[in-house]
């Protein structure tokens, strides 16, 4: 700490000490509020255990198409090759492609008992 009394007068140091003591005494026995986890991290946490496994990719209709032909355009079993906070990479046969995580909703394929990722294009 700087010993220059003109920069940190005794009255200021005492005020800081009083505020710190008040914060400490009022937080005794309390747990800090959890920090909100970003949506991308929540998705990543749900998807990563499926890396290297088959999942269901559902391509979803949007807009008027939902009312005309239904919410799901098509479904297929794909291999989840990779995932990070920006995109997933899926493979089928010898082909692969990446999809932005912002276009993905996480769900469950109850019929196949596996992860379902719903791809939307808004």
PDB file of C-alpha atoms in Angstrom:
ATOM      1  CA  UNK A   1       0.000   0.000   0.000  1.00  0.00           C
ATOM      2  CA  UNK A   2       1.188   3.492  -0.784  1.00  0.00           C
ATOM      3  CA  UNK A   3       2.370   5.444   2.264  1.00  0.00           C
ATOM      4  CA  UNK A   4       1.624   8.819   0.708  1.00  0.00           C
ATOM      5  CA  UNK A   5      -1.006  10.367   3.063  1.00  0.00           C
ATOM      6  CA  UNK A   6      -2.076  12.909   0.432  1.00  0.00           C
ATOM      7  CA  UNK A   7      -3.098  10.131  -1.971  1.00  0.00           C
ATOM      8  CA  UNK A   8      -4.806   7.909   0.636  1.00  0.00           C
ATOM      9  CA  UNK A   9      -5.794  10.026   3.651  1.00  0.00           C
ATOM     10  CA  UNK A  10      -6.496   8.233   6.923  1.00  0.00           C
ATOM     11  CA  UNK A  11     -10.187   9.166   6.728  1.00  0.00           C
ATOM     12  CA  UNK A  12     -10.501   7.476   3.311  1.00  0.00           C
ATOM     13  CA  UNK A  13      -8.746   4.325   4.518  1.00  0.00           C
ATOM     14  CA  UNK A  14     -11.040   4.169   7.560  1.00  0.00           C
ATOM     15  CA  UNK A  15     -14.112   4.572   5.325  1.00  0.00           C
ATOM     16  CA  UNK A  16     -12.931   1.723   3.075  1.00  0.00           C
ATOM     17  CA  UNK A  17     -12.320  -0.438   6.144  1.00  0.00           C
ATOM     18  CA  UNK A  18     -15.802   0.310   7.520  1.00  0.00           C
ATOM     19  CA  UNK A  19     -17.459  -0.570   4.193  1.00  0.00           C
ATOM     20  CA  UNK A  20     -15.454  -3.811   3.905  1.00  0.00           C
ATOM     21  CA  UNK A  21     -16.318  -4.809   7.481  1.00  0.00           C
ATOM     22  CA  UNK A  22     -20.009  -4.098   6.879  1.00  0.00           C
ATOM     23  CA  UNK A  23     -19.998  -6.215   3.684  1.00  0.00           C
ATOM     24  CA  UNK A  24     -18.242  -9.054   5.488  1.00  0.00           C
ATOM     25  CA  UNK A  25     -20.571  -9.037   8.494  1.00  0.00           C
ATOM     26  CA  UNK A  26     -23.713  -8.845   6.358  1.00  0.00           C
ATOM     27  CA  UNK A  27     -22.614 -11.769   4.187  1.00  0.00           C
ATOM     28  CA  UNK A  28     -21.834 -14.202   7.023  1.00  0.00           C
ATOM     29  CA  UNK A  29     -23.744 -17.435   6.490  1.00  0.00           C
ATOM     30  CA  UNK A  30     -24.909 -16.443   3.012  1.00  0.00           C
ATOM     31  CA  UNK A  31     -23.812 -18.039  -0.214  1.00  0.00           C
ATOM     32  CA  UNK A  32     -23.034 -15.782  -3.157  1.00  0.00           C
ATOM     33  CA  UNK A  33     -25.630 -15.618  -5.914  1.00  0.00           C
ATOM     34  CA  UNK A  34     -24.749 -17.976  -8.765  1.00  0.00           C
ATOM     35  CA  UNK A  35     -23.399 -16.350 -11.898  1.00  0.00           C
ATOM     36  CA  UNK A  36     -25.741 -16.772 -14.845  1.00  0.00           C
ATOM     37  CA  UNK A  37     -24.310 -19.206 -17.380  1.00  0.00           C
ATOM     38  CA  UNK A  38     -24.510 -18.047 -21.024  1.00  0.00           C
ATOM     39  CA  UNK A  39     -26.896 -19.997 -23.248  1.00  0.00           C
ATOM     40  CA  UNK A  40     -24.020 -21.164 -25.454  1.00  0.00           C
ATOM     41  CA  UNK A  41     -22.313 -22.726 -22.416  1.00  0.00           C
ATOM     42  CA  UNK A  42     -25.554 -24.443 -21.369  1.00  0.00           C
ATOM     43  CA  UNK A  43     -25.911 -25.905 -24.872  1.00  0.00           C
ATOM     44  CA  UNK A  44     -22.265 -26.949 -24.930  1.00  0.00           C
ATOM     45  CA  UNK A  45     -22.621 -28.718 -21.566  1.00  0.00           C
ATOM     46  CA  UNK A  46     -25.664 -30.637 -22.858  1.00  0.00           C
ATOM     47  CA  UNK A  47     -24.133 -31.545 -26.238  1.00  0.00           C
ATOM     48  CA  UNK A  48     -20.513 -32.483 -25.397  1.00  0.00           C
ATOM     49  CA  UNK A  49     -21.287 -35.844 -23.711  1.00  0.00           C
ATOM     50  CA  UNK A  50     -22.680 -36.974 -27.097  1.00  0.00           C
ATOM     51  CA  UNK A  51     -19.464 -36.230 -29.025  1.00  0.00           C
ATOM     52  CA  UNK A  52     -18.519 -39.302 -31.071  1.00  0.00           C
ATOM     53  CA  UNK A  53     -22.047 -40.736 -30.799  1.00  0.00           C
ATOM     54  CA  UNK A  54     -25.093 -40.786 -33.028  1.00  0.00           C
ATOM     55  CA  UNK A  55     -27.697 -38.116 -32.393  1.00  0.00           C
ATOM     56  CA  UNK A  56     -30.861 -37.047 -34.177  1.00  0.00           C
ATOM     57  CA  UNK A  57     -30.718 -33.891 -36.283  1.00  0.00           C
ATOM     58  CA  UNK A  58     -34.168 -32.418 -36.864  1.00  0.00           C
ATOM     59  CA  UNK A  59     -34.431 -29.693 -39.475  1.00  0.00           C
ATOM     60  CA  UNK A  60     -37.211 -27.373 -38.400  1.00  0.00           C
ATOM     61  CA  UNK A  61     -39.533 -25.280 -40.548  1.00  0.00           C
ATOM     62  CA  UNK A  62     -40.060 -21.634 -39.685  1.00  0.00           C
ATOM     63  CA  UNK A  63     -42.584 -18.947 -40.501  1.00  0.00           C
ATOM     64  CA  UNK A  64     -45.615 -19.849 -42.633  1.00  0.00           C
ATOM     65  CA  UNK A  65     -44.183 -23.280 -43.472  1.00  0.00           C
ATOM     66  CA  UNK A  66     -44.908 -24.413 -39.906  1.00  0.00           C
ATOM     67  CA  UNK A  67     -48.623 -23.770 -40.420  1.00  0.00           C
ATOM     68  CA  UNK A  68     -48.669 -25.276 -43.927  1.00  0.00           C
ATOM     69  CA  UNK A  69     -46.549 -28.424 -43.607  1.00  0.00           C
ATOM     70  CA  UNK A  70     -45.767 -28.789 -39.894  1.00  0.00           C
ATOM     71  CA  UNK A  71     -42.860 -27.912 -37.611  1.00  0.00           C
ATOM     72  CA  UNK A  72     -40.389 -30.631 -38.691  1.00  0.00           C
ATOM     73  CA  UNK A  73     -38.975 -30.629 -42.225  1.00  0.00           C
ATOM     74  CA  UNK A  74     -36.995 -33.831 -41.692  1.00  0.00           C
ATOM     75  CA  UNK A  75     -35.004 -35.954 -39.233  1.00  0.00           C
ATOM     76  CA  UNK A  76     -31.875 -38.024 -39.631  1.00  0.00           C
ATOM     77  CA  UNK A  77     -29.352 -39.881 -37.498  1.00  0.00           C
ATOM     78  CA  UNK A  78     -25.968 -38.169 -37.681  1.00  0.00           C
ATOM     79  CA  UNK A  79     -22.634 -38.590 -35.926  1.00  0.00           C
ATOM     80  CA  UNK A  80     -21.703 -35.685 -33.664  1.00  0.00           C
ATOM     81  CA  UNK A  81     -18.073 -35.069 -34.603  1.00  0.00           C
ATOM     82  CA  UNK A  82     -17.305 -31.941 -32.598  1.00  0.00           C
ATOM     83  CA  UNK A  83     -18.803 -29.074 -30.650  1.00  0.00           C
ATOM     84  CA  UNK A  84     -17.547 -25.777 -29.286  1.00  0.00           C
ATOM     85  CA  UNK A  85     -19.199 -22.581 -28.101  1.00  0.00           C
ATOM     86  CA  UNK A  86     -19.683 -21.403 -31.702  1.00  0.00           C
ATOM     87  CA  UNK A  87     -20.753 -24.418 -33.784  1.00  0.00           C
ATOM     88  CA  UNK A  88     -21.326 -28.155 -33.969  1.00  0.00           C
ATOM     89  CA  UNK A  89     -19.879 -30.436 -36.625  1.00  0.00           C
ATOM     90  CA  UNK A  90     -21.917 -33.427 -37.726  1.00  0.00           C
ATOM     91  CA  UNK A  91     -21.156 -36.228 -40.142  1.00  0.00           C
ATOM     92  CA  UNK A  92     -23.132 -38.672 -42.198  1.00  0.00           C
ATOM     93  CA  UNK A  93     -21.387 -41.264 -44.369  1.00  0.00           C
ATOM     94  CA  UNK A  94     -18.184 -39.540 -45.576  1.00  0.00           C
ATOM     95  CA  UNK A  95     -19.669 -36.041 -45.533  1.00  0.00           C
ATOM     96  CA  UNK A  96     -19.576 -33.488 -42.717  1.00  0.00           C
ATOM     97  CA  UNK A  97     -20.821 -29.974 -42.102  1.00  0.00           C
ATOM     98  CA  UNK A  98     -20.866 -27.406 -39.333  1.00  0.00           C
ATOM     99  CA  UNK A  99     -23.907 -25.593 -37.971  1.00  0.00           C
ATOM    100  CA  UNK A 100     -23.752 -22.421 -35.860  1.00  0.00           C
ATOM    101  CA  UNK A 101     -24.772 -23.085 -32.271  1.00  0.00           C
ATOM    102  CA  UNK A 102     -27.101 -20.067 -32.494  1.00  0.00           C
ATOM    103  CA  UNK A 103     -29.222 -22.066 -35.000  1.00  0.00           C
ATOM    104  CA  UNK A 104     -29.467 -25.105 -32.699  1.00  0.00           C
ATOM    105  CA  UNK A 105     -32.030 -25.946 -30.018  1.00  0.00           C
ATOM    106  CA  UNK A 106     -31.295 -28.874 -27.704  1.00  0.00           C
ATOM    107  CA  UNK A 107     -33.984 -31.510 -27.255  1.00  0.00           C
ATOM    108  CA  UNK A 108     -34.432 -35.253 -26.756  1.00  0.00           C
ATOM    109  CA  UNK A 109     -35.393 -37.919 -29.277  1.00  0.00           C
ATOM    110  CA  UNK A 110     -37.493 -40.101 -26.978  1.00  0.00           C
ATOM    111  CA  UNK A 111     -38.088 -42.718 -29.673  1.00  0.00           C
ATOM    112  CA  UNK A 112     -34.373 -43.350 -30.283  1.00  0.00           C
ATOM    113  CA  UNK A 113     -33.383 -42.510 -26.681  1.00  0.00           C
ATOM    114  CA  UNK A 114     -30.712 -40.003 -27.691  1.00  0.00           C
ATOM    115  CA  UNK A 115     -29.960 -36.309 -28.038  1.00  0.00           C
ATOM    116  CA  UNK A 116     -31.915 -34.386 -30.657  1.00  0.00           C
ATOM    117  CA  UNK A 117     -30.575 -31.148 -32.069  1.00  0.00           C
ATOM    118  CA  UNK A 118     -33.156 -29.004 -33.817  1.00  0.00           C
ATOM    119  CA  UNK A 119     -31.706 -26.867 -36.601  1.00  0.00           C
ATOM    120  CA  UNK A 120     -33.562 -23.648 -37.373  1.00  0.00           C
ATOM    121  CA  UNK A 121     -32.919 -21.019 -40.025  1.00  0.00           C
ATOM    122  CA  UNK A 122     -34.631 -17.739 -39.183  1.00  0.00           C
TER     123      UNK A 122
END
